[in-house]
Amino acid sequence: MQQAAKLTARGAATKARIVTAAADLMLERGAAGTTLDDVLAASGTSKSQLYHYFGNKDDLIRAVVRHQAQRIQQDQRPELDALDSLAGLARWRDKIVAAQAAHDQVGGCPLGSLANELAGGDQQTRSVLQECFAEWEAPLRAGLTAMRDRGSLSPEADPAALAEAIMAALQGGLLLAKTHRSSRPLARALDMAIAHVHSLATASPA
Amino acid sequence: MQQAAKLTARGAATKARIVTAAADLMLERGAAGTTLDDVLAASGTSKSQLYHYFGNKDDLIRAVVRHQAQRIQQDQRPELDALDSLAGLARWRDKIVAAQAAHDQVGGCPLGSLANELAGGDQQTRSVLQECFAEWEAPLRAGLTAMRDRGSLSPEADPAALAEAIMAALQGGLLLAKTHRSSRPLARALDMAIAHVHSLATASPA
DNA sequence: CCATAACTGGACTAGCAAGTCCAGTTGCTG
DNA sequence: CAGCAACTGGACTTGCTAGTCCAGTTATGG
């Protein structure tokens, strides 16, 4: 992998095909449970192509992590950009619960599952995970900050802490949902988190 | 494995040694990432002993899941039996955060990590996971129910939903803590959950 | 003290997985 | 159109892993 190379249109397409196939497989089998041969078969490529675009399996895994993070943000638009009101939070919640239910309750968070598996690994991969979570959390933190600055939330409310706690509820809710094959735990976790934001809302929304 | 057999004291000790070693290894490397040879080396046993006590690797994994669930409950006593007050919840929170910090922020929830990895697998294993989570959650649900019945919590409060949401916050907090190598996300998640219980508390605690 | 069953050691097999290698094809670019 | 670099195919190597097998040792109950 000498990736400063040119990368023609065809090459880019092949690389994307590999990452997409790997992401799908790793979502349902985990990163360790997915073999490169599986990825090659699913993407219709060969060993040499994979090693042409990626240094090794870990490198591919990091690409998959970034891919899933992008996919999540894409899926959650435009709701992710309208988290500066209680109504906006409710819409985001509904979209997430609906998406989970649509997946037959199978497969938790594409990012959370990978994080769980890879957080104990090398520093490089963990850094990517941290960045991806931060990127995902940013719009939430921004929305809560806007609410506080506007006076919709109590001045004592800590947007950063709130956003992190909500993400934790989301991740835990998805894990329990996956385990129980039911979206109920996810719904309850998010409802609790949003109720907590409600309790910090001021009577007069400014 | 014809486990209706006798199982002498020595046999029981060997079996326990295998499960303990496997649990430790799987906590830091995951179930798939732990080889049976690793387990044998760490426990000072041999292949034939492992297959004498367990049908196959999946069988061992299920034993590890049950073992971790028991260990967690044991570690969280006596706080787990005193979750029928806001003060009790706070003590439980402190114990969990301290335990996480004591582990150098490494390794999330011994049960949650396994659940994440195994929830997509066979029904048998998933059932064990569900039971273990239910068992762990039971004291929390009981405490919240007692609070509501006593009048410390609003009659509208739903102890089952509350307990499940709190467990979700705990799991998500542990996942983010593992990813960031910091107990901050865990503390924030639990603080939010407990603040939510506070908001449901009645002014007069009876 | 003998027979039976629990228990133990470790060599062995079969299959699979990551990563290597090289010969060949395609497609830019001057 | 020539030449170089990007790209592709797939066989091959090396090492590991779950699971098997059997010969042998220890405990126990009659």
CSV table of C-alpha atoms (C1' of nucleotides) in Angstrom, one decimal:
chain,number,residue,atom,x,y,z
A,1,MET,CA,0.0,0.0,0.0
A,2,GLN,CA,1.7,3.2,-1.3
A,3,GLN,CA,-1.5,5.2,-1.2
A,4,ALA,CA,0.0,8.5,-2.4
A,5,ALA,CA,-0.5,6.9,-5.8
A,6,LYS,CA,-2.8,8.1,-8.4
A,7,LEU,CA,-6.1,6.2,-7.9
A,8,THR,CA,-8.0,6.3,-11.1
A,9,ALA,CA,-11.8,6.2,-11.3
A,10,ARG,CA,-11.9,2.5,-11.6
A,11,GLY,CA,-9.5,2.1,-8.7
A,12,ALA,CA,-11.6,4.3,-6.5
A,13,ALA,CA,-14.7,2.3,-7.4
A,14,THR,CA,-12.9,-1.0,-6.5
A,15,LYS,CA,-11.7,0.4,-3.2
A,16,ALA,CA,-15.2,1.6,-2.4
A,17,ARG,CA,-16.7,-1.7,-3.3
A,18,ILE,CA,-14.3,-3.5,-0.9
A,19,VAL,CA,-15.1,-1.1,2.0
A,20,THR,CA,-18.8,-1.3,1.5
A,21,ALA,CA,-18.8,-5.1,1.4
A,22,ALA,CA,-16.5,-5.3,4.4
A,23,ALA,CA,-18.7,-2.9,6.4
A,24,ASP,CA,-21.8,-5.0,5.7
A,25,LEU,CA,-20.2,-8.2,6.7
A,26,MET,CA,-18.5,-6.7,9.8
A,27,LEU,CA,-21.9,-5.3,10.9
A,28,GLU,CA,-23.3,-8.7,11.3
A,29,ARG,CA,-20.3,-10.8,12.1
A,30,GLY,CA,-17.9,-8.4,13.8
A,31,ALA,CA,-14.5,-7.4,12.5
A,32,ALA,CA,-12.7,-10.5,13.8
A,33,GLY,CA,-15.5,-12.7,12.6
A,34,THR,CA,-15.2,-11.4,9.0
A,35,THR,CA,-12.5,-13.0,6.9
A,36,LEU,CA,-10.8,-11.3,4.0
A,37,ASP,CA,-11.9,-14.1,1.7
A,38,ASP,CA,-15.5,-13.3,2.7
A,39,VAL,CA,-14.9,-9.7,1.8
A,40,LEU,CA,-13.4,-10.6,-1.5
A,41,ALA,CA,-16.3,-12.9,-2.4
A,42,ALA,CA,-18.9,-10.3,-1.5
A,43,SER,CA,-17.2,-7.5,-3.3
A,44,GLY,CA,-16.1,-9.5,-6.3
A,45,THR,CA,-12.5,-8.7,-6.0
A,46,SER,CA,-9.2,-10.5,-5.4
A,47,LYS,CA,-6.5,-10.7,-2.7
A,48,SER,CA,-4.1,-8.5,-4.7
A,49,GLN,CA,-6.7,-5.8,-5.1
A,50,LEU,CA,-7.4,-5.7,-1.4
A,51,TYR,CA,-3.7,-5.5,-0.6
A,52,HIS,CA,-3.3,-2.9,-3.3
A,53,TYR,CA,-5.6,-0.5,-1.5
A,54,PHE,CA,-5.1,-1.5,2.1
A,55,GLY,CA,-2.0,-2.2,4.0
A,56,ASN,CA,-3.5,-5.0,6.0
A,57,LYS,CA,-6.7,-6.1,7.7
A,58,ASP,CA,-6.4,-3.5,10.5
A,59,ASP,CA,-6.1,-0.8,7.8
A,60,LEU,CA,-9.3,-2.1,6.2
A,61,ILE,CA,-11.0,-2.1,9.5
A,62,ARG,CA,-10.2,1.5,10.2
A,63,ALA,CA,-11.6,2.4,6.8
A,64,VAL,CA,-14.8,0.5,7.7
A,65,VAL,CA,-15.1,2.4,11.0
A,66,ARG,CA,-14.9,5.7,9.1
A,67,HIS,CA,-17.3,4.5,6.5
A,68,GLN,CA,-19.9,3.5,9.1
A,69,ALA,CA,-19.5,6.8,10.9
A,70,GLN,CA,-20.2,8.7,7.7
A,71,ARG,CA,-23.1,6.4,6.9
A,72,ILE,CA,-24.7,7.1,10.3
A,73,GLN,CA,-24.4,10.8,10.0
A,74,GLN,CA,-25.8,10.6,6.5
A,75,ASP,CA,-28.7,8.5,7.6
A,76,GLN,CA,-29.5,10.8,10.5
A,77,ARG,CA,-29.7,13.9,8.4
A,78,PRO,CA,-31.5,16.2,8.4
A,79,GLU,CA,-32.6,15.5,12.0
A,80,LEU,CA,-29.0,15.7,13.2
A,81,ASP,CA,-28.8,19.3,12.2
A,82,ALA,CA,-32.0,20.3,14.1
A,83,LEU,CA,-31.2,19.2,17.6
A,84,ASP,CA,-31.6,22.7,19.0
A,85,SER,CA,-35.1,22.2,20.4
A,86,LEU,CA,-37.0,19.6,22.4
A,87,ALA,CA,-39.1,18.9,19.3
A,88,GLY,CA,-35.9,18.4,17.3
A,89,LEU,CA,-34.6,15.9,19.9
A,90,ALA,CA,-37.9,14.0,19.7
A,91,ARG,CA,-37.7,13.7,16.0
A,92,TRP,CA,-34.2,12.4,16.2
A,93,ARG,CA,-35.2,9.9,18.8
A,94,ASP,CA,-38.1,8.7,16.6
A,95,LYS,CA,-35.9,8.3,13.5
A,96,ILE,CA,-33.3,6.2,15.5
A,97,VAL,CA,-35.9,4.0,17.0
A,98,ALA,CA,-37.6,3.5,13.7
A,99,ALA,CA,-34.3,2.7,12.0
A,100,GLN,CA,-33.5,0.1,14.7
A,101,ALA,CA,-37.0,-1.5,14.3
A,102,ALA,CA,-36.6,-1.6,10.5
A,103,HIS,CA,-33.5,-3.7,10.9
A,104,ASP,CA,-35.6,-6.5,12.4
A,105,GLN,CA,-34.0,-5.5,15.8
A,106,VAL,CA,-30.8,-7.2,14.5
A,107,GLY,CA,-27.5,-5.5,14.6
A,108,GLY,CA,-26.8,-2.8,17.1
A,109,CYS,CA,-24.9,0.4,16.4
A,110,PRO,CA,-22.6,0.0,13.4
A,111,LEU,CA,-20.1,2.2,15.2
A,112,GLY,CA,-20.7,1.0,18.8
A,113,SER,CA,-20.3,-2.6,17.9
A,114,LEU,CA,-17.0,-2.0,16.3
A,115,ALA,CA,-15.9,0.3,19.2
A,116,ASN,CA,-16.7,-2.5,21.6
A,117,GLU,CA,-14.6,-4.9,19.7
A,118,LEU,CA,-11.7,-2.6,18.8
A,119,ALA,CA,-11.4,-0.3,21.8
A,120,GLY,CA,-9.1,-2.7,23.5
A,121,GLY,CA,-6.8,-2.8,20.5
A,122,ASP,CA,-4.1,-0.5,19.1
A,123,GLN,CA,-4.0,3.2,19.7
A,124,GLN,CA,-4.4,4.0,16.0
A,125,THR,CA,-7.7,2.3,15.7
A,126,ARG,CA,-8.9,3.7,19.0
A,127,SER,CA,-8.1,7.3,17.8
A,128,VAL,CA,-10.3,6.8,14.8
A,129,LEU,CA,-13.1,5.6,17.0
A,130,GLN,CA,-12.8,8.6,19.2
A,131,GLU,CA,-12.8,10.9,16.3
A,132,CYS,CA,-15.9,9.3,14.8
A,133,PHE,CA,-17.8,9.5,18.1
A,134,ALA,CA,-16.8,13.1,18.5
A,135,GLU,CA,-17.9,13.9,15.0
A,136,TRP,CA,-21.3,12.3,15.6
A,137,GLU,CA,-21.8,13.9,18.9
A,138,ALA,CA,-20.9,17.4,17.7
A,139,PRO,CA,-24.3,18.4,16.2
A,140,LEU,CA,-26.0,17.2,19.4
A,141,ARG,CA,-23.6,19.3,21.6
A,142,ALA,CA,-24.1,22.3,19.3
A,143,GLY,CA,-27.8,22.0,19.5
A,144,LEU,CA,-27.9,21.8,23.2
A,145,THR,CA,-25.4,24.7,23.4
A,146,ALA,CA,-27.7,26.8,21.2
A,147,MET,CA,-30.7,26.0,23.4
A,148,ARG,CA,-28.8,27.1,26.5
A,149,ASP,CA,-27.5,30.3,24.9
A,150,ARG,CA,-31.0,31.1,23.7
A,151,GLY,CA,-32.3,30.6,27.2
A,152,SER,CA,-34.4,27.5,26.5
A,153,LEU,CA,-32.2,25.5,28.9
A,154,SER,CA,-31.1,26.4,32.4
A,155,PRO,CA,-27.8,28.3,32.4
A,156,GLU,CA,-26.5,25.5,34.7
A,157,ALA,CA,-27.0,22.9,32.0
A,158,ASP,CA,-23.7,21.5,30.7
A,159,PRO,CA,-24.1,20.8,27.0
A,160,ALA,CA,-21.0,18.8,26.7
A,161,ALA,CA,-21.9,16.6,29.6
A,162,LEU,CA,-25.4,16.3,28.4
A,163,ALA,CA,-24.5,15.3,24.9
A,164,GLU,CA,-22.1,12.7,26.1
A,165,ALA,CA,-24.6,11.2,28.5
A,166,ILE,CA,-27.2,11.1,25.7
A,167,MET,CA,-24.8,9.3,23.4
A,168,ALA,CA,-24.1,6.8,26.2
A,169,ALA,CA,-27.9,6.2,26.6
A,170,LEU,CA,-28.1,5.7,22.9
A,171,GLN,CA,-25.3,3.2,22.8
A,172,GLY,CA,-26.5,1.3,25.8
A,173,GLY,CA,-30.0,1.3,24.4
A,174,LEU,CA,-28.8,-0.2,21.1
A,175,LEU,CA,-26.8,-2.8,22.9
A,176,LEU,CA,-29.7,-4.0,25.0
A,177,ALA,CA,-32.0,-3.8,22.0
A,178,LYS,CA,-29.7,-6.0,20.0
A,179,THR,CA,-29.5,-8.5,22.9
A,180,HIS,CA,-33.2,-8.6,23.4
A,181,ARG,CA,-34.1,-8.3,19.8
A,182,SER,CA,-36.5,-5.5,20.7
A,183,SER,CA,-36.4,-1.8,20.3
A,184,ARG,CA,-38.0,-1.3,23.7
A,185,PRO,CA,-34.7,-0.8,25.6
A,186,LEU,CA,-33.6,1.8,23.1
A,187,ALA,CA,-36.8,3.7,23.2
A,188,ARG,CA,-36.7,3.7,27.0
A,189,ALA,CA,-33.1,4.9,27.2
A,190,LEU,CA,-33.7,7.7,24.7
A,191,ASP,CA,-36.9,8.7,26.4
A,192,MET,CA,-35.1,9.0,29.7
A,193,ALA,CA,-32.4,11.1,28.2
A,194,ILE,CA,-34.8,13.4,26.6
A,195,ALA,CA,-36.9,13.7,29.7
A,196,HIS,CA,-33.8,14.8,31.5
A,197,VAL,CA,-33.3,17.6,28.9
A,198,HIS,CA,-36.9,18.5,29.5
A,199,SER,CA,-36.3,18.8,33.2
A,200,LEU,CA,-33.5,21.3,32.4
A,201,ALA,CA,-35.7,23.4,30.1
A,202,THR,CA,-36.9,26.8,31.3
A,203,ALA,CA,-40.6,27.5,31.5
A,204,SER,CA,-40.2,30.5,29.1
A,205,PRO,CA,-38.3,29.4,26.0
A,206,ALA,CA,-36.7,32.9,25.9
B,1,MET,CA,-19.2,-33.7,27.8
B,2,GLN,CA,-21.7,-36.0,29.5
B,3,GLN,CA,-22.1,-33.6,32.4
B,4,ALA,CA,-24.6,-35.7,34.4
B,5,ALA,CA,-21.5,-37.4,35.6
B,6,LYS,CA,-20.2,-37.3,39.2
B,7,LEU,CA,-17.7,-34.4,39.3
B,8,THR,CA,-15.4,-34.9,42.2
B,9,ALA,CA,-13.8,-32.0,44.2
B,10,ARG,CA,-10.7,-32.1,42.0
B,11,GLY,CA,-12.8,-32.1,38.9
B,12,ALA,CA,-14.9,-29.1,40.0
B,13,ALA,CA,-11.7,-27.2,40.8
B,14,THR,CA,-10.3,-27.9,37.4
B,15,LYS,CA,-13.5,-26.8,35.7
B,16,ALA,CA,-13.6,-23.6,37.8
B,17,ARG,CA,-10.0,-22.9,36.9
B,18,ILE,CA,-10.7,-23.2,33.2
B,19,VAL,CA,-13.7,-20.9,33.4
B,20,THR,CA,-11.9,-18.3,35.5
B,21,ALA,CA,-8.9,-18.2,33.1
B,22,ALA,CA,-11.2,-18.0,30.1
B,23,ALA,CA,-13.2,-15.2,31.6
B,24,ASP,CA,-10.1,-13.1,32.3
B,25,LEU,CA,-8.7,-13.7,28.8
B,26,MET,CA,-12.1,-13.0,27.1
B,27,LEU,CA,-12.5,-9.8,29.0
B,28,GLU,CA,-9.5,-8.3,27.4
B,29,ARG,CA,-9.4,-10.0,24.0
B,30,GLY,CA,-13.0,-10.9,23.4
B,31,ALA,CA,-14.4,-14.4,23.0
B,32,ALA,CA,-13.4,-14.8,19.4
B,33,GLY,CA,-10.0,-13.4,20.1
B,34,THR,CA,-9.3,-15.9,22.8
B,35,THR,CA,-8.0,-19.3,21.7
B,36,LEU,CA,-8.5,-22.5,23.6
B,37,ASP,CA,-4.8,-22.9,23.7
B,38,ASP,CA,-4.5,-19.5,25.5
B,39,VAL,CA,-7.1,-20.7,28.0
B,40,LEU,CA,-5.2,-24.0,28.6
B,41,ALA,CA,-1.9,-22.2,29.1
B,42,ALA,CA,-3.4,-19.7,31.5
B,43,SER,CA,-5.2,-22.3,33.5
B,44,GLY,CA,-2.5,-25.0,33.4
B,45,THR,CA,-4.8,-27.6,32.0
B,46,SER,CA,-4.9,-29.6,28.8
B,47,LYS,CA,-7.2,-30.1,25.8
B,48,SER,CA,-8.7,-33.3,27.1
B,49,GLN,CA,-9.6,-31.6,30.3
B,50,LEU,CA,-11.4,-28.7,28.6
B,51,TYR,CA,-13.3,-31.1,26.4
B,52,HIS,CA,-14.1,-33.2,29.3
B,53,TYR,CA,-16.0,-30.4,31.1
B,54,PHE,CA,-17.3,-28.5,28.1
B,55,GLY,CA,-18.9,-29.6,24.9
B,56,ASN,CA,-17.2,-27.1,22.7
B,57,LYS,CA,-16.0,-23.5,22.7
B,58,ASP,CA,-19.5,-22.1,22.6
B,59,ASP,CA,-20.3,-24.1,25.7
B,60,LEU,CA,-17.3,-22.6,27.5
B,61,ILE,CA,-18.3,-19.1,26.4
B,62,ARG,CA,-21.8,-19.5,27.9
B,63,ALA,CA,-20.2,-20.6,31.1
B,64,VAL,CA,-18.0,-17.5,31.0
B,65,VAL,CA,-21.0,-15.3,30.5
B,66,ARG,CA,-22.7,-16.8,33.6
B,67,HIS,CA,-19.5,-16.5,35.5
B,68,GLN,CA,-19.1,-12.8,34.7
B,69,ALA,CA,-22.7,-12.1,35.6
B,70,GLN,CA,-22.2,-13.7,39.0
B,71,ARG,CA,-18.9,-11.9,39.5
B,72,ILE,CA,-20.6,-8.5,38.7
B,73,GLN,CA,-23.4,-9.1,41.2
B,74,GLN,CA,-20.9,-10.2,43.8
B,75,ASP,CA,-18.7,-7.2,43.2
B,76,GLN,CA,-21.7,-4.8,43.5
B,77,ARG,CA,-22.9,-6.2,46.8
B,78,PRO,CA,-24.0,-4.9,49.2
B,79,GLU,CA,-24.9,-1.7,47.2
B,80,LEU,CA,-27.0,-3.7,44.8
B,81,ASP,CA,-29.4,-4.6,47.6
B,82,ALA,CA,-29.8,-1.0,48.8
B,83,LEU,CA,-31.1,0.6,45.6
B,84,ASP,CA,-34.4,1.7,47.2
B,85,SER,CA,-33.3,5.3,47.9
B,86,LEU,CA,-31.6,8.1,46.2
B,87,ALA,CA,-28.7,7.8,48.5
B,88,GLY,CA,-28.5,4.1,47.7
B,89,LEU,CA,-28.4,4.8,44.0
B,90,ALA,CA,-25.6,7.3,44.5
B,91,ARG,CA,-23.5,4.8,46.4
B,92,TRP,CA,-24.0,2.3,43.7
B,93,ARG,CA,-23.0,4.8,41.1
B,94,ASP,CA,-19.8,5.7,43.0
B,95,LYS,CA,-18.9,2.1,43.4
B,96,ILE,CA,-19.2,1.4,39.7
B,97,VAL,CA,-17.3,4.5,38.6
B,98,ALA,CA,-14.5,3.7,41.1
B,99,ALA,CA,-14.3,0.1,39.9
B,100,GLN,CA,-14.0,1.3,36.3
B,101,ALA,CA,-11.3,3.8,37.2
B,102,ALA,CA,-9.5,1.1,39.2
B,103,HIS,CA,-9.1,-1.0,36.0
B,104,ASP,CA,-7.0,1.7,34.4
B,105,GLN,CA,-10.1,2.6,32.3
B,106,VAL,CA,-9.4,-0.6,30.4
B,107,GLY,CA,-12.1,-3.1,29.6
B,108,GLY,CA,-15.7,-2.1,29.7
B,109,CYS,CA,-18.5,-4.2,31.1
B,110,PRO,CA,-17.5,-7.9,31.3
B,111,LEU,CA,-21.1,-8.7,30.5
B,112,GLY,CA,-21.8,-5.9,28.0
B,113,SER,CA,-18.7,-6.6,26.0
B,114,LEU,CA,-19.6,-10.3,25.6
B,115,ALA,CA,-23.2,-9.3,24.8
B,116,ASN,CA,-22.1,-7.1,22.1
B,117,GLU,CA,-20.0,-9.8,20.5
B,118,LEU,CA,-22.4,-12.7,21.0
B,119,ALA,CA,-25.9,-11.1,20.6
B,120,GLY,CA,-25.8,-11.8,16.9
B,121,GLY,CA,-25.0,-15.4,17.4
B,122,ASP,CA,-27.1,-18.4,18.3
B,123,GLN,CA,-30.3,-18.3,20.3
B,124,GLN,CA,-29.0,-20.4,23.1
B,125,THR,CA,-26.2,-17.9,23.9
B,126,ARG,CA,-28.5,-15.0,23.5
B,127,SER,CA,-30.9,-16.5,26.0
B,128,VAL,CA,-28.2,-16.8,28.6
B,129,LEU,CA,-27.3,-13.1,28.0
B,130,GLN,CA,-30.9,-12.0,28.5
B,131,GLU,CA,-31.2,-14.0,31.7
B,132,CYS,CA,-28.0,-12.5,33.1
B,133,PHE,CA,-29.0,-8.9,32.3
B,134,ALA,CA,-32.4,-9.6,33.8
B,135,GLU,CA,-30.8,-11.0,37.0
B,136,TRP,CA,-28.5,-8.0,37.3
B,137,GLU,CA,-31.3,-5.5,36.7
B,138,ALA,CA,-33.7,-7.2,39.1
B,139,PRO,CA,-32.4,-5.5,42.3
B,140,LEU,CA,-32.5,-2.1,40.6
B,141,ARG,CA,-36.1,-2.7,39.5
B,142,ALA,CA,-37.0,-3.9,43.0
B,143,GLY,CA,-35.5,-0.9,44.6
B,144,LEU,CA,-37.3,1.6,42.4
B,145,THR,CA,-40.6,-0.3,42.9
B,146,ALA,CA,-40.1,0.0,46.6
B,147,MET,CA,-39.5,3.7,46.3
B,148,ARG,CA,-42.6,4.2,44.3
B,149,ASP,CA,-44.8,2.0,46.6
B,150,ARG,CA,-43.4,3.9,49.6
B,151,GLY,CA,-44.3,7.2,47.9
B,152,SER,CA,-40.8,8.4,47.4
B,153,LEU,CA,-41.3,8.3,43.7
B,154,SER,CA,-44.2,9.7,41.7
B,155,PRO,CA,-47.0,7.1,41.2
B,156,GLU,CA,-46.5,7.7,37.4
B,157,ALA,CA,-42.9,6.5,37.6
B,158,ASP,CA,-42.5,3.1,35.8
B,159,PRO,CA,-39.9,1.1,37.7
B,160,ALA,CA,-39.3,-1.4,34.9
B,161,ALA,CA,-38.8,1.2,32.3
B,162,LEU,CA,-36.6,3.2,34.6
B,163,ALA,CA,-34.4,0.3,35.5
B,164,GLU,CA,-34.0,-0.7,31.9
B,165,ALA,CA,-33.0,2.9,30.9
B,166,ILE,CA,-30.5,3.1,33.8
B,167,MET,CA,-28.9,-0.2,32.7
B,168,ALA,CA,-28.7,1.2,29.2
B,169,ALA,CA,-27.0,4.4,30.4
B,170,LEU,CA,-24.6,2.2,32.4
B,171,GLN,CA,-23.7,0.0,29.4
B,172,GLY,CA,-23.3,2.9,27.1
B,173,GLY,CA,-21.3,4.8,29.6
B,174,LEU,CA,-19.0,1.8,30.0
B,175,LEU,CA,-18.6,1.5,26.2
B,176,LEU,CA,-17.6,5.1,25.8
B,177,ALA,CA,-15.4,4.9,28.8
B,178,LYS,CA,-13.5,2.0,27.3
B,179,THR,CA,-13.2,3.8,24.0
B,180,HIS,CA,-11.9,7.0,25.5
B,181,ARG,CA,-9.9,5.4,28.3
B,182,SER,CA,-11.7,7.7,30.7
B,183,SER,CA,-14.4,7.2,33.3
B,184,ARG,CA,-15.9,10.6,32.5
B,185,PRO,CA,-18.5,9.3,30.0
B,186,LEU,CA,-19.6,6.7,32.5
B,187,ALA,CA,-19.9,9.2,35.3
B,188,ARG,CA,-21.9,11.5,33.2
B,189,ALA,CA,-24.2,8.8,31.9
B,190,LEU,CA,-25.0,7.6,35.4
B,191,ASP,CA,-25.3,11.1,36.8
B,192,MET,CA,-27.9,11.8,34.1
B,193,ALA,CA,-29.8,8.6,35.0
B,194,ILE,CA,-29.8,9.4,38.7
B,195,ALA,CA,-30.8,13.0,38.1
B,196,HIS,CA,-33.8,11.7,36.2
B,197,VAL,CA,-34.8,9.6,39.1
B,198,HIS,CA,-34.4,12.7,41.3
B,199,SER,CA,-36.8,14.5,39.0
B,200,LEU,CA,-39.4,11.8,39.7
B,201,ALA,CA,-38.9,11.9,43.5
B,202,THR,CA,-41.7,13.4,45.5
B,203,ALA,CA,-41.0,16.3,47.8
B,204,SER,CA,-42.1,14.4,50.9
B,205,PRO,CA,-40.3,11.0,51.0
B,206,ALA,CA,-43.4,9.1,52.2
C,1,DC,C1',-8.1,-54.7,46.8
C,2,DC,C1',-10.3,-54.8,42.6
C,3,DA,C1',-13.3,-52.9,39.2
C,4,DT,C1',-15.2,-49.0,37.4
C,5,DA,C1',-15.5,-44.4,36.4
C,6,DA,C1',-13.6,-39.9,36.8
C,7,DC,C1',-9.9,-37.5,35.4
C,8,DT,C1',-5.5,-36.2,32.8
C,9,DG,C1',-1.6,-35.6,29.1
C,10,DG,C1',-0.4,-34.4,24.8
C,11,DA,C1',0.2,-35.8,20.0
C,12,DC,C1',-2.4,-35.5,15.9
C,13,DT,C1',-5.7,-34.0,12.0
C,14,DA,C1',-8.1,-31.1,9.0
C,15,DG,C1',-9.2,-26.9,7.7
C,16,DC,C1',-8.9,-22.1,7.4
C,17,DA,C1',-6.9,-17.4,7.6
C,18,DA,C1',-3.7,-13.6,6.8
C,19,DG,C1',-0.4,-12.2,4.0
C,20,DT,C1',3.1,-12.9,-0.2
C,21,DC,C1',4.3,-13.2,-4.9
C,22,DC,C1',4.5,-12.7,-9.6
C,23,DA,C1',2.7,-12.8,-14.1
C,24,DG,C1',-0.4,-10.5,-16.6
C,25,DT,C1',-3.9,-6.6,-18.3
C,26,DT,C1',-5.7,-2.1,-18.6
C,27,DG,C1',-5.5,2.7,-19.1
C,28,DC,C1',-3.3,7.3,-18.8
C,29,DT,C1',0.2,10.5,-20.8
C,30,DG,C1',3.5,12.4,-23.6
D,1,DC,C1',1.6,4.6,-30.2
D,2,DA,C1',5.0,3.6,-26.8
D,3,DG,C1',6.0,3.1,-22.2
D,4,DC,C1',5.0,3.4,-17.6
D,5,DA,C1',2.1,3.0,-13.7
D,6,DA,C1',-2.2,1.7,-12.0
D,7,DC,C1',-4.6,-2.2,-11.6
D,8,DT,C1',-6.0,-7.3,-11.5
D,9,DG,C1',-6.0,-12.7,-10.9
D,10,DG,C1',-5.2,-16.3,-8.3
D,11,DA,C1',-1.9,-19.8,-6.7
D,12,DC,C1',1.0,-20.4,-2.8
D,13,DT,C1',3.1,-20.3,1.9
D,14,DT,C1',3.0,-20.2,6.8
D,15,DG,C1',1.0,-20.4,11.0
D,16,DC,C1',-2.7,-21.2,13.8
D,17,DT,C1',-7.1,-23.2,15.7
D,18,DA,C1',-11.0,-26.1,17.0
D,19,DG,C1',-11.7,-30.4,17.7
D,20,DT,C1',-10.3,-35.8,18.0
D,21,DC,C1',-8.1,-39.7,19.9
D,22,DC,C1',-6.2,-42.8,22.9
D,23,DA,C1',-3.2,-44.3,26.3
D,24,DG,C1',-2.5,-43.6,31.0
D,25,DT,C1',-3.3,-42.1,36.0
D,26,DT,C1',-6.1,-41.2,40.1
D,27,DA,C1',-10.0,-41.8,43.1
D,28,DT,C1',-13.8,-44.4,45.0
D,29,DG,C1',-17.2,-47.7,46.4
D,30,DG,C1',-18.3,-52.4,47.2
